[in-house]
mmCIF file of C-alpha atoms and ligand atoms in Angstrom:
data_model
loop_
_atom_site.group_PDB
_atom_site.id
_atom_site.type_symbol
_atom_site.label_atom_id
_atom_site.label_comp_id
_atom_site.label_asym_id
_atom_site.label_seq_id
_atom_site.Cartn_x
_atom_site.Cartn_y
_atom_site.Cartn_z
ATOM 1 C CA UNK R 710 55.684 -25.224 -75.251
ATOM 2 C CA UNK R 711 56.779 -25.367 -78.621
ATOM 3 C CA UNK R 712 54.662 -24.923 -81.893
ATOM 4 C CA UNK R 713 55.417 -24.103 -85.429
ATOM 5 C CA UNK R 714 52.781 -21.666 -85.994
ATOM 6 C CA UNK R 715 51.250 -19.501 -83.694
ATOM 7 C CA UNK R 716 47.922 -18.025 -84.785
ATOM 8 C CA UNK R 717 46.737 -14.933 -82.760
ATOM 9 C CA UNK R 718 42.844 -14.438 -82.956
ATOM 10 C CA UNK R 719 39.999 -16.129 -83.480
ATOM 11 C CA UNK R 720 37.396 -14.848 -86.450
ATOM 12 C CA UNK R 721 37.281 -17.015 -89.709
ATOM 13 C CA UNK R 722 40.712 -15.886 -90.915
ATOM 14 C CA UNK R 723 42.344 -17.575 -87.596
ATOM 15 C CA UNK R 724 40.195 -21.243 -88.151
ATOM 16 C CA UNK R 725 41.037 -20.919 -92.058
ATOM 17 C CA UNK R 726 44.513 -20.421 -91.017
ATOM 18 C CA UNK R 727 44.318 -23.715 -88.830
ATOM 19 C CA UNK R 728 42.408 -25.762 -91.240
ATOM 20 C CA UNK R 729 45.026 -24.958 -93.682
ATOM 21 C CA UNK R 730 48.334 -25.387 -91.813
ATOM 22 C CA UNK R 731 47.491 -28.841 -90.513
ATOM 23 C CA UNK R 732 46.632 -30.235 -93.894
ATOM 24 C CA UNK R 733 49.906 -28.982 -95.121
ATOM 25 C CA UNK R 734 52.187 -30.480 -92.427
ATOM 26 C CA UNK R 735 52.244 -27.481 -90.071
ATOM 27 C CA UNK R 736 51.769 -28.097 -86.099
ATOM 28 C CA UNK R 737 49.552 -24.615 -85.398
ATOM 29 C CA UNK R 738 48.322 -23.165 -82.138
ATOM 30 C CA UNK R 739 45.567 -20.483 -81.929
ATOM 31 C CA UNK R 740 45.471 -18.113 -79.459
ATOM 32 C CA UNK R 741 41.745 -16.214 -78.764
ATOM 33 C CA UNK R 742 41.528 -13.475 -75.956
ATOM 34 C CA UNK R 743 38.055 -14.839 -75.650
ATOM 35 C CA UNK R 744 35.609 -17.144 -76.552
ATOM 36 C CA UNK R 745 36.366 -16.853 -80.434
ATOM 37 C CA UNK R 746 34.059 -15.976 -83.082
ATOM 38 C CA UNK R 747 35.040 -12.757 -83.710
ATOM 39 C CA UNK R 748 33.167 -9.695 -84.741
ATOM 40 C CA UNK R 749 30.952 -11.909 -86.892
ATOM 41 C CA UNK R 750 29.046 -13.643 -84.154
ATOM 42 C CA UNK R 751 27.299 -10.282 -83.896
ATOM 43 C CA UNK R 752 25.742 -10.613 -87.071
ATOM 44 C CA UNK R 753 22.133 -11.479 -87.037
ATOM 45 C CA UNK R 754 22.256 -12.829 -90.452
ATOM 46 C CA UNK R 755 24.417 -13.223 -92.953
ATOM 47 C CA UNK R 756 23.760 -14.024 -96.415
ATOM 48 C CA UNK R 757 26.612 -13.555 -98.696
ATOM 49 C CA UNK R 758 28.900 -16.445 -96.983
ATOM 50 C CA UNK R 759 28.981 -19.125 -100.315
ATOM 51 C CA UNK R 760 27.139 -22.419 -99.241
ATOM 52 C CA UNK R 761 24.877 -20.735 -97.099
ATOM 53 C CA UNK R 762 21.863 -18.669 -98.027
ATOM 54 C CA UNK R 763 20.753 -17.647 -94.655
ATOM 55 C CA UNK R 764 22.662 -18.105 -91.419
ATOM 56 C CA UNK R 765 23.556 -16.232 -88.431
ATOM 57 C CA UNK R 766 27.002 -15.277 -87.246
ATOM 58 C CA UNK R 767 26.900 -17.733 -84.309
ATOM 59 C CA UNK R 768 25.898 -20.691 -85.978
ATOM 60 C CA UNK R 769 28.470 -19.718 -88.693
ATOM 61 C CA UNK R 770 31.277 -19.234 -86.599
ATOM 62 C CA UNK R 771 30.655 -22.258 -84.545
ATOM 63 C CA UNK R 772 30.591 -24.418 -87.440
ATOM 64 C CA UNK R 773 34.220 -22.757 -88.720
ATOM 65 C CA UNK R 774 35.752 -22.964 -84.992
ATOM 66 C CA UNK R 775 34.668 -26.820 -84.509
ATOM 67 C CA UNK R 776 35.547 -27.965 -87.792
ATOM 68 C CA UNK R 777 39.374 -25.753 -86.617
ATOM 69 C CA UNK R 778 39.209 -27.783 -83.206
ATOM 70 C CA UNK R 779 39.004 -31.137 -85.575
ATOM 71 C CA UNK R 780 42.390 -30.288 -87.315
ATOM 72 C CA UNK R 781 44.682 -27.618 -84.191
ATOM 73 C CA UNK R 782 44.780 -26.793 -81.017
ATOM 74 C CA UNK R 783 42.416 -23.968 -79.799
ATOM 75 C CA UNK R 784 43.221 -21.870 -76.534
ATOM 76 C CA UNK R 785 40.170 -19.834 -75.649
ATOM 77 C CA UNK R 786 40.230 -16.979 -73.156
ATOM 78 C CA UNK R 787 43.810 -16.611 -73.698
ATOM 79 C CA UNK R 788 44.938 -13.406 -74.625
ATOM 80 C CA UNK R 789 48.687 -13.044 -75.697
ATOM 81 C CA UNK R 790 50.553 -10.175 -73.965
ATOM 82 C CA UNK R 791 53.704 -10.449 -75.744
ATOM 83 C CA UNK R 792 55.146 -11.387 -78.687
ATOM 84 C CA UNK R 793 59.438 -10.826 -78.976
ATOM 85 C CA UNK R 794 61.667 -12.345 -81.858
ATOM 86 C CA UNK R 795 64.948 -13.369 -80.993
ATOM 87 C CA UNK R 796 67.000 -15.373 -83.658
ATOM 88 C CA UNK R 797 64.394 -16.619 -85.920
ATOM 89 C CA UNK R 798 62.363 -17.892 -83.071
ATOM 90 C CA UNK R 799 59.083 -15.778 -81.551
ATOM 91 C CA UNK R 800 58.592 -15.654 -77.841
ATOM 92 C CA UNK R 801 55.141 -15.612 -77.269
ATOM 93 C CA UNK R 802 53.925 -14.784 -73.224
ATOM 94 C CA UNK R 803 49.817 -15.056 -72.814
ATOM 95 C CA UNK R 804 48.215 -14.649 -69.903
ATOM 96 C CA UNK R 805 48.440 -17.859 -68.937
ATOM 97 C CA UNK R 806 51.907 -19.205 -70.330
ATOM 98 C CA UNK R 807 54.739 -19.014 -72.744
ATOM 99 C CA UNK R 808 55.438 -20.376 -75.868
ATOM 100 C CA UNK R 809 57.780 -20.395 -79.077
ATOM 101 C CA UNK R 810 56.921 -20.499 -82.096
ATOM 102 C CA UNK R 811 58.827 -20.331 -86.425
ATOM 103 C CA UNK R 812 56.319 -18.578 -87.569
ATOM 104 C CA UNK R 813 53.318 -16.026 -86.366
ATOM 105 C CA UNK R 814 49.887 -15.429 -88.309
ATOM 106 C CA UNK R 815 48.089 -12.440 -86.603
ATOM 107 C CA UNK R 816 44.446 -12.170 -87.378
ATOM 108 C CA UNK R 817 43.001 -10.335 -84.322
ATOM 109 C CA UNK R 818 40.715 -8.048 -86.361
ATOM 110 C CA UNK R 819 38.886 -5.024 -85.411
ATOM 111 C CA UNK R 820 36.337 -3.904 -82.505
ATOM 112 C CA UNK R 821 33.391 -1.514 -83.016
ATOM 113 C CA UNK R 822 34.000 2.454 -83.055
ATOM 114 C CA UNK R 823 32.379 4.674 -80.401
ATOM 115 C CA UNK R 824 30.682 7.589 -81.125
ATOM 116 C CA UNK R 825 32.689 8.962 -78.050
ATOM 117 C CA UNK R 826 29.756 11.599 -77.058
ATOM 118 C CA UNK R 827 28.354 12.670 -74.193
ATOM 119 C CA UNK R 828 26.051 9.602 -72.487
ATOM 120 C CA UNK R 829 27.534 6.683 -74.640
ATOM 121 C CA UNK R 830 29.842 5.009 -72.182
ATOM 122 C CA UNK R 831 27.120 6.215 -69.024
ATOM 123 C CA UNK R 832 24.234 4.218 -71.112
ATOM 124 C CA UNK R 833 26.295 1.503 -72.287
ATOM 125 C CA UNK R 834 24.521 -1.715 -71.197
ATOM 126 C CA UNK R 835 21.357 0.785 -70.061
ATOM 127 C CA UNK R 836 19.767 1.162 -73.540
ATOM 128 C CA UNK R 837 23.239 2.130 -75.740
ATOM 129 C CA UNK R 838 24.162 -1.204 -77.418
ATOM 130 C CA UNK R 839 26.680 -2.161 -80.124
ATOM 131 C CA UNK R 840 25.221 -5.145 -81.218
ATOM 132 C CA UNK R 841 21.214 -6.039 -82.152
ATOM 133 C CA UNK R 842 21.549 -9.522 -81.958
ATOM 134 C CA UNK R 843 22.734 -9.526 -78.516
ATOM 135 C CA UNK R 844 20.498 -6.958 -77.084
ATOM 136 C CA UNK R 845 17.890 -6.641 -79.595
ATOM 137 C CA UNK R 846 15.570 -8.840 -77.599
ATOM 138 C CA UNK R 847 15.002 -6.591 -74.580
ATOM 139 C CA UNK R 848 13.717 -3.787 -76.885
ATOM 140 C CA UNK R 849 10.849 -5.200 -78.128
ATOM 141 C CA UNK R 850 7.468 -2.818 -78.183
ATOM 142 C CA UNK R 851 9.985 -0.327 -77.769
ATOM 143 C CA UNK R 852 11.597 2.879 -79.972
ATOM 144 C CA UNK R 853 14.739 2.603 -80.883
ATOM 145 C CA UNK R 854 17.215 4.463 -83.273
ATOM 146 C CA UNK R 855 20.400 2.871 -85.426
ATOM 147 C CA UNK R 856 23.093 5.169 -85.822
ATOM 148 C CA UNK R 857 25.267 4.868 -88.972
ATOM 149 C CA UNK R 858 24.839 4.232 -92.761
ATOM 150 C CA UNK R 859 26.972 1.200 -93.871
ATOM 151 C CA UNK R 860 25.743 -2.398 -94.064
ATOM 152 C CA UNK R 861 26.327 -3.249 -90.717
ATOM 153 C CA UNK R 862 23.936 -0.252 -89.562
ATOM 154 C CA UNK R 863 21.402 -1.442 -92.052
ATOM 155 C CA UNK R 864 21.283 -5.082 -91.217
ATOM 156 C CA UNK R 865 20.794 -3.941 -87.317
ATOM 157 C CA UNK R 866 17.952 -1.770 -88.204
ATOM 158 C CA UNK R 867 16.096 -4.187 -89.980
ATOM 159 C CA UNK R 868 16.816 -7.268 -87.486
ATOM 160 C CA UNK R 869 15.370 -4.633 -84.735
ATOM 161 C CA UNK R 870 12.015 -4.512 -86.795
ATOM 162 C CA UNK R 871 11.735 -8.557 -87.615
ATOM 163 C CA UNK R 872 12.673 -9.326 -84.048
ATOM 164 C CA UNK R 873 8.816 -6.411 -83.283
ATOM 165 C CA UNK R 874 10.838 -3.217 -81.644
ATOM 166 C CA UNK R 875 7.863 -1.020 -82.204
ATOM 167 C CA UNK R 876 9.565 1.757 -84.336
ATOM 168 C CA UNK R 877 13.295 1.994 -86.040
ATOM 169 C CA UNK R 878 15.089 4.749 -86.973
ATOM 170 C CA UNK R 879 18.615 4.835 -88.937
ATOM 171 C CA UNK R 880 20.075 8.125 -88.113
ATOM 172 C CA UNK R 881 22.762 8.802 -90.533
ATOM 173 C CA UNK R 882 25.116 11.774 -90.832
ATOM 174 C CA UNK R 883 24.757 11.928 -94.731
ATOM 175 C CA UNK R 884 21.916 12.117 -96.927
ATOM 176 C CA UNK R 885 23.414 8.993 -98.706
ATOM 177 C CA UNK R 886 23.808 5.757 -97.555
ATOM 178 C CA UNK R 887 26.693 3.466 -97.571
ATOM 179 C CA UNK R 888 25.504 0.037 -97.114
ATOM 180 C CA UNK R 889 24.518 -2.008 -100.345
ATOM 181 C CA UNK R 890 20.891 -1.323 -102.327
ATOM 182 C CA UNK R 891 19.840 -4.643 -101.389
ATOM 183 C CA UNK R 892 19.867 -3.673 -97.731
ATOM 184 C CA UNK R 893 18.516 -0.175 -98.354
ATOM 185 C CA UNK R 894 15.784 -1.532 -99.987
ATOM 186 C CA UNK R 895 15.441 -4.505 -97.354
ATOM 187 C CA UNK R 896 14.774 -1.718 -94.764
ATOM 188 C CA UNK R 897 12.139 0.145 -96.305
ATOM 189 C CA UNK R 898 10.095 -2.634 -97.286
ATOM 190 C CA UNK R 899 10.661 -3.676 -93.246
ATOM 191 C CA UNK R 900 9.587 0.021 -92.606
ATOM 192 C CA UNK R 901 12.254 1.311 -90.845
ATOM 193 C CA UNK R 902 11.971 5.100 -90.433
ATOM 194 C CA UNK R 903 15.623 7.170 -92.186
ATOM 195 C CA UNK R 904 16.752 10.420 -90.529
ATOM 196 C CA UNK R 905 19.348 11.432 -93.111
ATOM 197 C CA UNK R 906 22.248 14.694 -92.033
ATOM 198 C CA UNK R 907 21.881 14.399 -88.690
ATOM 199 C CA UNK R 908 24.962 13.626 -86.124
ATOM 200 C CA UNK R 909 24.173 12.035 -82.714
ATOM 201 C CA UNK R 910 25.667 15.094 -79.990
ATOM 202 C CA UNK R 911 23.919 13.076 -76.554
ATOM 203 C CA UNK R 912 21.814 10.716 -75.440
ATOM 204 C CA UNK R 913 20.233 11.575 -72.165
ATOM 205 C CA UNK R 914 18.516 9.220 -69.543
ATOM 206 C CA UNK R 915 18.936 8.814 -65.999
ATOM 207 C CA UNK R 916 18.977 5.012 -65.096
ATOM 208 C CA UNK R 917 18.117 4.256 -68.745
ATOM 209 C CA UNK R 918 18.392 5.583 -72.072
ATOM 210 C CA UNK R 919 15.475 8.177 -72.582
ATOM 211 C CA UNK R 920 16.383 10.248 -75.005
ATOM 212 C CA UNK R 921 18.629 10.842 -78.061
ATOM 213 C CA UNK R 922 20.215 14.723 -79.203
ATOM 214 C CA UNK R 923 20.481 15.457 -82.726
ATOM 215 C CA UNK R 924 22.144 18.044 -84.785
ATOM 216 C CA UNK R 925 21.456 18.552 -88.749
ATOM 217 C CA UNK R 926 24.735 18.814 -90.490
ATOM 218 C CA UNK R 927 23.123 21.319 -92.739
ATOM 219 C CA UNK R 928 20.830 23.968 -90.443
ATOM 220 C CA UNK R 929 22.903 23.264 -87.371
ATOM 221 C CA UNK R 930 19.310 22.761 -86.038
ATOM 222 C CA UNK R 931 19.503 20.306 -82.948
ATOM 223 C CA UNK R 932 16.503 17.797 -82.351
ATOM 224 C CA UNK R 933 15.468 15.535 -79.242
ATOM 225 C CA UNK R 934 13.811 12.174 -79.935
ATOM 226 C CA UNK R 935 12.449 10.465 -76.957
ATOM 227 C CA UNK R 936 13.109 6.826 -77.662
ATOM 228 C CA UNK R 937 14.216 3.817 -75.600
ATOM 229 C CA UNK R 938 17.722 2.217 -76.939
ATOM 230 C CA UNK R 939 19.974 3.868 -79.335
ATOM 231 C CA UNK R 940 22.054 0.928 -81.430
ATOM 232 C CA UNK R 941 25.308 2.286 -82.122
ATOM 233 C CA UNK R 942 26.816 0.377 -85.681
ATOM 234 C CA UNK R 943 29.324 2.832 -86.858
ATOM 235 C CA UNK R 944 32.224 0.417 -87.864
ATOM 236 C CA UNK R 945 35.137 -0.922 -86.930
ATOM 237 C CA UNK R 946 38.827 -0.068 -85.926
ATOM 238 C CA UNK R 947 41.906 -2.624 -85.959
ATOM 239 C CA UNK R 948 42.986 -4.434 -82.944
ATOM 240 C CA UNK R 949 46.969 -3.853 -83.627
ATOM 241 C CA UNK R 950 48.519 -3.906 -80.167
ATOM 242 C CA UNK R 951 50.592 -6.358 -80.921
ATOM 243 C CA UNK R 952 51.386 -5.492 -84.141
ATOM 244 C CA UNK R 953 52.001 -1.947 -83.348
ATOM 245 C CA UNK R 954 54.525 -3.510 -79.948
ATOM 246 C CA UNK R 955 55.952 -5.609 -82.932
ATOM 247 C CA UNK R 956 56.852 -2.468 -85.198
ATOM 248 C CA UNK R 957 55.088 -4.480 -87.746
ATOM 249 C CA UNK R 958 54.025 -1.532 -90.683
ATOM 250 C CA UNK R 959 50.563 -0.367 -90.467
ATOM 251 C CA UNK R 960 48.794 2.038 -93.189
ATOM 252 C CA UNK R 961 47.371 5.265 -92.526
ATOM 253 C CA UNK R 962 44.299 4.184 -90.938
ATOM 254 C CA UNK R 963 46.447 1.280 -88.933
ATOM 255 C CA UNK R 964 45.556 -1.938 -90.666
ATOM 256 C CA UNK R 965 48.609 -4.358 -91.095
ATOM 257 C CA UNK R 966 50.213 -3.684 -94.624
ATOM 258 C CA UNK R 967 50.697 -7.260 -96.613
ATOM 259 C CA UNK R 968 51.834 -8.048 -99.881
ATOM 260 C CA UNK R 969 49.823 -10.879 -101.916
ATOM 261 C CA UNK R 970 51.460 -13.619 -99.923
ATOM 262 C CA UNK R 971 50.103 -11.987 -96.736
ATOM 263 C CA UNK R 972 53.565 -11.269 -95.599
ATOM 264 C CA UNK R 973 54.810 -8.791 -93.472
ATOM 265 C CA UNK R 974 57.339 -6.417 -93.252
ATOM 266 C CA UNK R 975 58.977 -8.943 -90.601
ATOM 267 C CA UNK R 976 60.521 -12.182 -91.677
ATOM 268 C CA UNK R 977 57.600 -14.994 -90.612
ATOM 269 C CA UNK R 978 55.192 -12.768 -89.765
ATOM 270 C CA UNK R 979 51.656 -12.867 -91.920
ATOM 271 C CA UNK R 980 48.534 -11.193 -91.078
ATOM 272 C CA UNK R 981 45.240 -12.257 -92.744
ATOM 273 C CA UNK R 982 41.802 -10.897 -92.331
ATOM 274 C CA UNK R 983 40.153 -7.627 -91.035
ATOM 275 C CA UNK R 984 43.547 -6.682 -89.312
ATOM 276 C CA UNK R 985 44.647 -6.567 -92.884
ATOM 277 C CA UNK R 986 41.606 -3.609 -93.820
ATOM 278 C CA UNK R 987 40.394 -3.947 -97.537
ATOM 279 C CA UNK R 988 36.912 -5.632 -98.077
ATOM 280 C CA UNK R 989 36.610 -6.649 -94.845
ATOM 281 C CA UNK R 990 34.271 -9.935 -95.399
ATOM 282 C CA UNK R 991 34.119 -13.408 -94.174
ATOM 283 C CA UNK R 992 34.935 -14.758 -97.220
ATOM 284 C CA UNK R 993 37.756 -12.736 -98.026
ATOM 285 C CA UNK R 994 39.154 -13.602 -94.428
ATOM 286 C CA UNK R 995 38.652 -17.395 -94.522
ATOM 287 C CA UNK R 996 40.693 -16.333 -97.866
ATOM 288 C CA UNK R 997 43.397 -14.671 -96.463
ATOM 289 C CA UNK R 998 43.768 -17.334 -93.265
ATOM 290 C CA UNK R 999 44.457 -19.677 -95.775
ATOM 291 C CA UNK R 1000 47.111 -18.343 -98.029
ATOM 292 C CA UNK R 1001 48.866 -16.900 -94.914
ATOM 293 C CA UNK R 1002 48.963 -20.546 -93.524
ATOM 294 C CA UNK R 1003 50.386 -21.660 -96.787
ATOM 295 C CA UNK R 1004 53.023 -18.867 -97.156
ATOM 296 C CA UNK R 1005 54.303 -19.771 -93.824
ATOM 297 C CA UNK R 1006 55.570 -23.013 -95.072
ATOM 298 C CA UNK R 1007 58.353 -20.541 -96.765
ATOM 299 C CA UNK R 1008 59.991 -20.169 -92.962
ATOM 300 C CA UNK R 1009 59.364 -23.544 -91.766
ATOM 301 C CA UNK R 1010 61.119 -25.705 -93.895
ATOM 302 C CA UNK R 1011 58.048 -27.799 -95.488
ATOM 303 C CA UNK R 1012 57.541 -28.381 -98.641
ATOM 304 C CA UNK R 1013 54.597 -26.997 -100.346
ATOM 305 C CA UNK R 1014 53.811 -27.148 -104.458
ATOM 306 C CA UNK R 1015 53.005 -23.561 -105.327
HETATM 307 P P1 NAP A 1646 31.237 0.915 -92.570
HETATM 308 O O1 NAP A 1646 30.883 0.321 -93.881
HETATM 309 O O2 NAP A 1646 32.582 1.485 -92.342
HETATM 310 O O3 NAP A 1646 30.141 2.048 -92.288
HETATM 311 C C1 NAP A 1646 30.214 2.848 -91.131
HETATM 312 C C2 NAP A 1646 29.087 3.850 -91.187
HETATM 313 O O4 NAP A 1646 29.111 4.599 -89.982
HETATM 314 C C3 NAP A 1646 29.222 4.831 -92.349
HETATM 315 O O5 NAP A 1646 27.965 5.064 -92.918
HETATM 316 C C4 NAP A 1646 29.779 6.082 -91.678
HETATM 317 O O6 NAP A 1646 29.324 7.267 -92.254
HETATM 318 C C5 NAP A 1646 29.208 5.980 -90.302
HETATM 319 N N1 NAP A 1646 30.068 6.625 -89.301
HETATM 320 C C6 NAP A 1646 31.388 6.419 -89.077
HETATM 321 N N2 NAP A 1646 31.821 7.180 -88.058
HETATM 322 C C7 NAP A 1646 30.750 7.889 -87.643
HETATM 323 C C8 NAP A 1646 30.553 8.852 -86.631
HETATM 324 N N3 NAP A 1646 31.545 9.222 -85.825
HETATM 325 N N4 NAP A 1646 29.320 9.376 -86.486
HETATM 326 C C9 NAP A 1646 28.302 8.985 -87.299
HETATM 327 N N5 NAP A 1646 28.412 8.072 -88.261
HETATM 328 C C10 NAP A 1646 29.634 7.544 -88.438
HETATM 329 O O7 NAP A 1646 31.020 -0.104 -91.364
HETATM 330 P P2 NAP A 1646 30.107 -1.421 -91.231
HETATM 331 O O8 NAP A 1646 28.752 -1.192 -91.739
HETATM 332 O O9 NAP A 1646 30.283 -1.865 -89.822
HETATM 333 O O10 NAP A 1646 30.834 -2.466 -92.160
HETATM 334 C C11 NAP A 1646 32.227 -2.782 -91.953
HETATM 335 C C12 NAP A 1646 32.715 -3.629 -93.113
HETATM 336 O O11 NAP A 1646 32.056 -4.884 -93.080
HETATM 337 C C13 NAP A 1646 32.392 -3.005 -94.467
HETATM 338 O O12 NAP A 1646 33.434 -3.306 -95.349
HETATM 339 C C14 NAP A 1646 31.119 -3.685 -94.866
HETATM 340 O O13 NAP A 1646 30.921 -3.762 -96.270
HETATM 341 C C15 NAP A 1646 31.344 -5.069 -94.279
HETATM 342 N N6 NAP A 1646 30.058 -5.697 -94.006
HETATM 343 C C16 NAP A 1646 29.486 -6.405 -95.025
HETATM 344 C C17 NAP A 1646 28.279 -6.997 -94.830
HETATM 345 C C18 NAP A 1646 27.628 -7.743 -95.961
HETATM 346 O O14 NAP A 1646 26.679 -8.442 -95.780
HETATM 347 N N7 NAP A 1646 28.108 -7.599 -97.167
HETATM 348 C C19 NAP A 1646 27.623 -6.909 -93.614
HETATM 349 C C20 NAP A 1646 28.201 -6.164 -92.593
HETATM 350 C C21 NAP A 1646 29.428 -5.553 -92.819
HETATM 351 P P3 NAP A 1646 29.809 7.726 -93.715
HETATM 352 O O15 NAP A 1646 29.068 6.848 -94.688
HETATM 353 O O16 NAP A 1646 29.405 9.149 -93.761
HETATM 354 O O17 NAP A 1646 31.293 7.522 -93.738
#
């Protein structure tokens, strides 16, 4: 099948990029390995999205992808193995079929970071979550602990308390935080508990997550806490498969290098969001999706008045 566009991924820069390609001519497809959404349907609540004082990263997200499904073509659940460029024209094999396409937008984002220690991947699913929104609920009247310091980490911790797990802890490996002073301050008046210099080394349990091994960074000094679930919110890391199979340029910690026009360092290839690193937003994504979509119009013969 032929398109003019192919969009890989499906967060808010992918449904931007849609939006904005059909309104200037272009006939888009979007590709999502899954249900779409990306990394932001995780987020309990989100309150820095313009237009929107309060809403959580489902609702969000399904807003964005059915106002996308209005304007382009949406393919969930399939996940594209293969992109090639031969003369101009990408190749582009998913798992379920092939396609060409002028142009390709890649926006397939990042994925949570493992702590990669002893009991994660055993306990994943048995208490060791990545996400408090979708497992929150089944740790209520319980202890649990947050590991990490950035916004993300803080947001989870004080979701956990709203949503009545009996006691929070944020364990984080400095003795500063990185997340915003709103959220710090969000936390303590929610009464989570902060365990600052301390690095998670295990978490123990037998059919379920029972306990938690710390070590200071300081004193060395190792500590058990018996709890029930240990939320694991340490960021993210690009998904650049196919960028990296592409020998499209990545920076040092692998995001997809742009210039303002989200260009590439192949001819009609744009990234736009997360993949891309820097703020890392919603906002800044839906951003990027759209300027992308516009720049393509450079490769596919439209017209367009900037
Ligand atoms: P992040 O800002 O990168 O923070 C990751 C945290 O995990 C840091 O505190 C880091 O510690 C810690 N960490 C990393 N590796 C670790 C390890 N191996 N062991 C222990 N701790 C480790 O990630 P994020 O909170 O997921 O946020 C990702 C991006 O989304 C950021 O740009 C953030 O601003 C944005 N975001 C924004 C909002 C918002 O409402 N504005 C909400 C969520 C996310 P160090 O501090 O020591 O490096």
């Amino acid at each position: 099948m032929q398109f003019e566009l192919a969009i890989i991924g499906g967060g808010p820069a992918a449904y931007s990029a849609g939006i904005y390609a059909v309104r200037a001519g272009i006939k888009p497809i979007i590709f999502e390995k899954d249900g779409g959404g990306g990394l932001a349907i995780f987020s309990p609540n989100i309150e820095n999205y313009p237009g929107f004082e309060s809403i959580s990263g489902i609702d969000l997200m399904e807003k964005m992808s059915s106002h996308a499904k209005k304007y382009c073509e949406i393919r969930t659940f399939e996940k594209v193995k293969k992109i090639q460029k031969i003369n101009n024209m990408f190749y582009i094999e998913t798992i379920k079929g092939k396609y060409t396409s002028k142009a390709v937008i890649i926006c397939t984002g990042s994925e949570y970071r493992k702590l990669e220690i002893k009991g994660e991947s055993e306990l994943q699913g048995k208490g060791v979550s990545y996400c408090a929104t979708c497992d929150g609920f089944f740790f209520k009247d319980e202890k649990v602990a947050v590991i990490g310091g950035g916004n993300s980490a803080l947001i989870e911790a004080i979701y956990l308390k709203q949503i009545g797990c009996k006691e929070v802890t944020l364990i984080h490996r400095r003795d500063q935080l990185r997340a915003e002073k709103a959220y710090e301050d969000e936390a303590k008046k929610n009464k989570v508990n902060f365990l600052f210099n301390k690095n998670a080394i295990e978490i123990n349990g037998s059919d379920q997550v029972e306990s938690i091994l710390l070590r200071d960074t300081i004193t060395s000094k190792e500590m058990k806490i018996k709890l029930n679930g240990v939320f694991i919110s340490i960021g993210e890391k690009p998904q650049n498969q196919i960028a990296k199979e592409m020998k499209i340029k990545l920076n040092e910690k692998g995001y997809i290098i742009i210039d303002k026009n989200q260009r590439t360092n192949i001819k009609g290839v744009y990234a736009a969001g997360d993949i891309t690193g820097g703020l890392r937003q919603i906002v800044t994504a839906c951003a990027e999706g759209a300027i992308a979509a516009l720049s393509t119009t450079e490769v596919l013969d439209k017209k367009y008045p900037y």
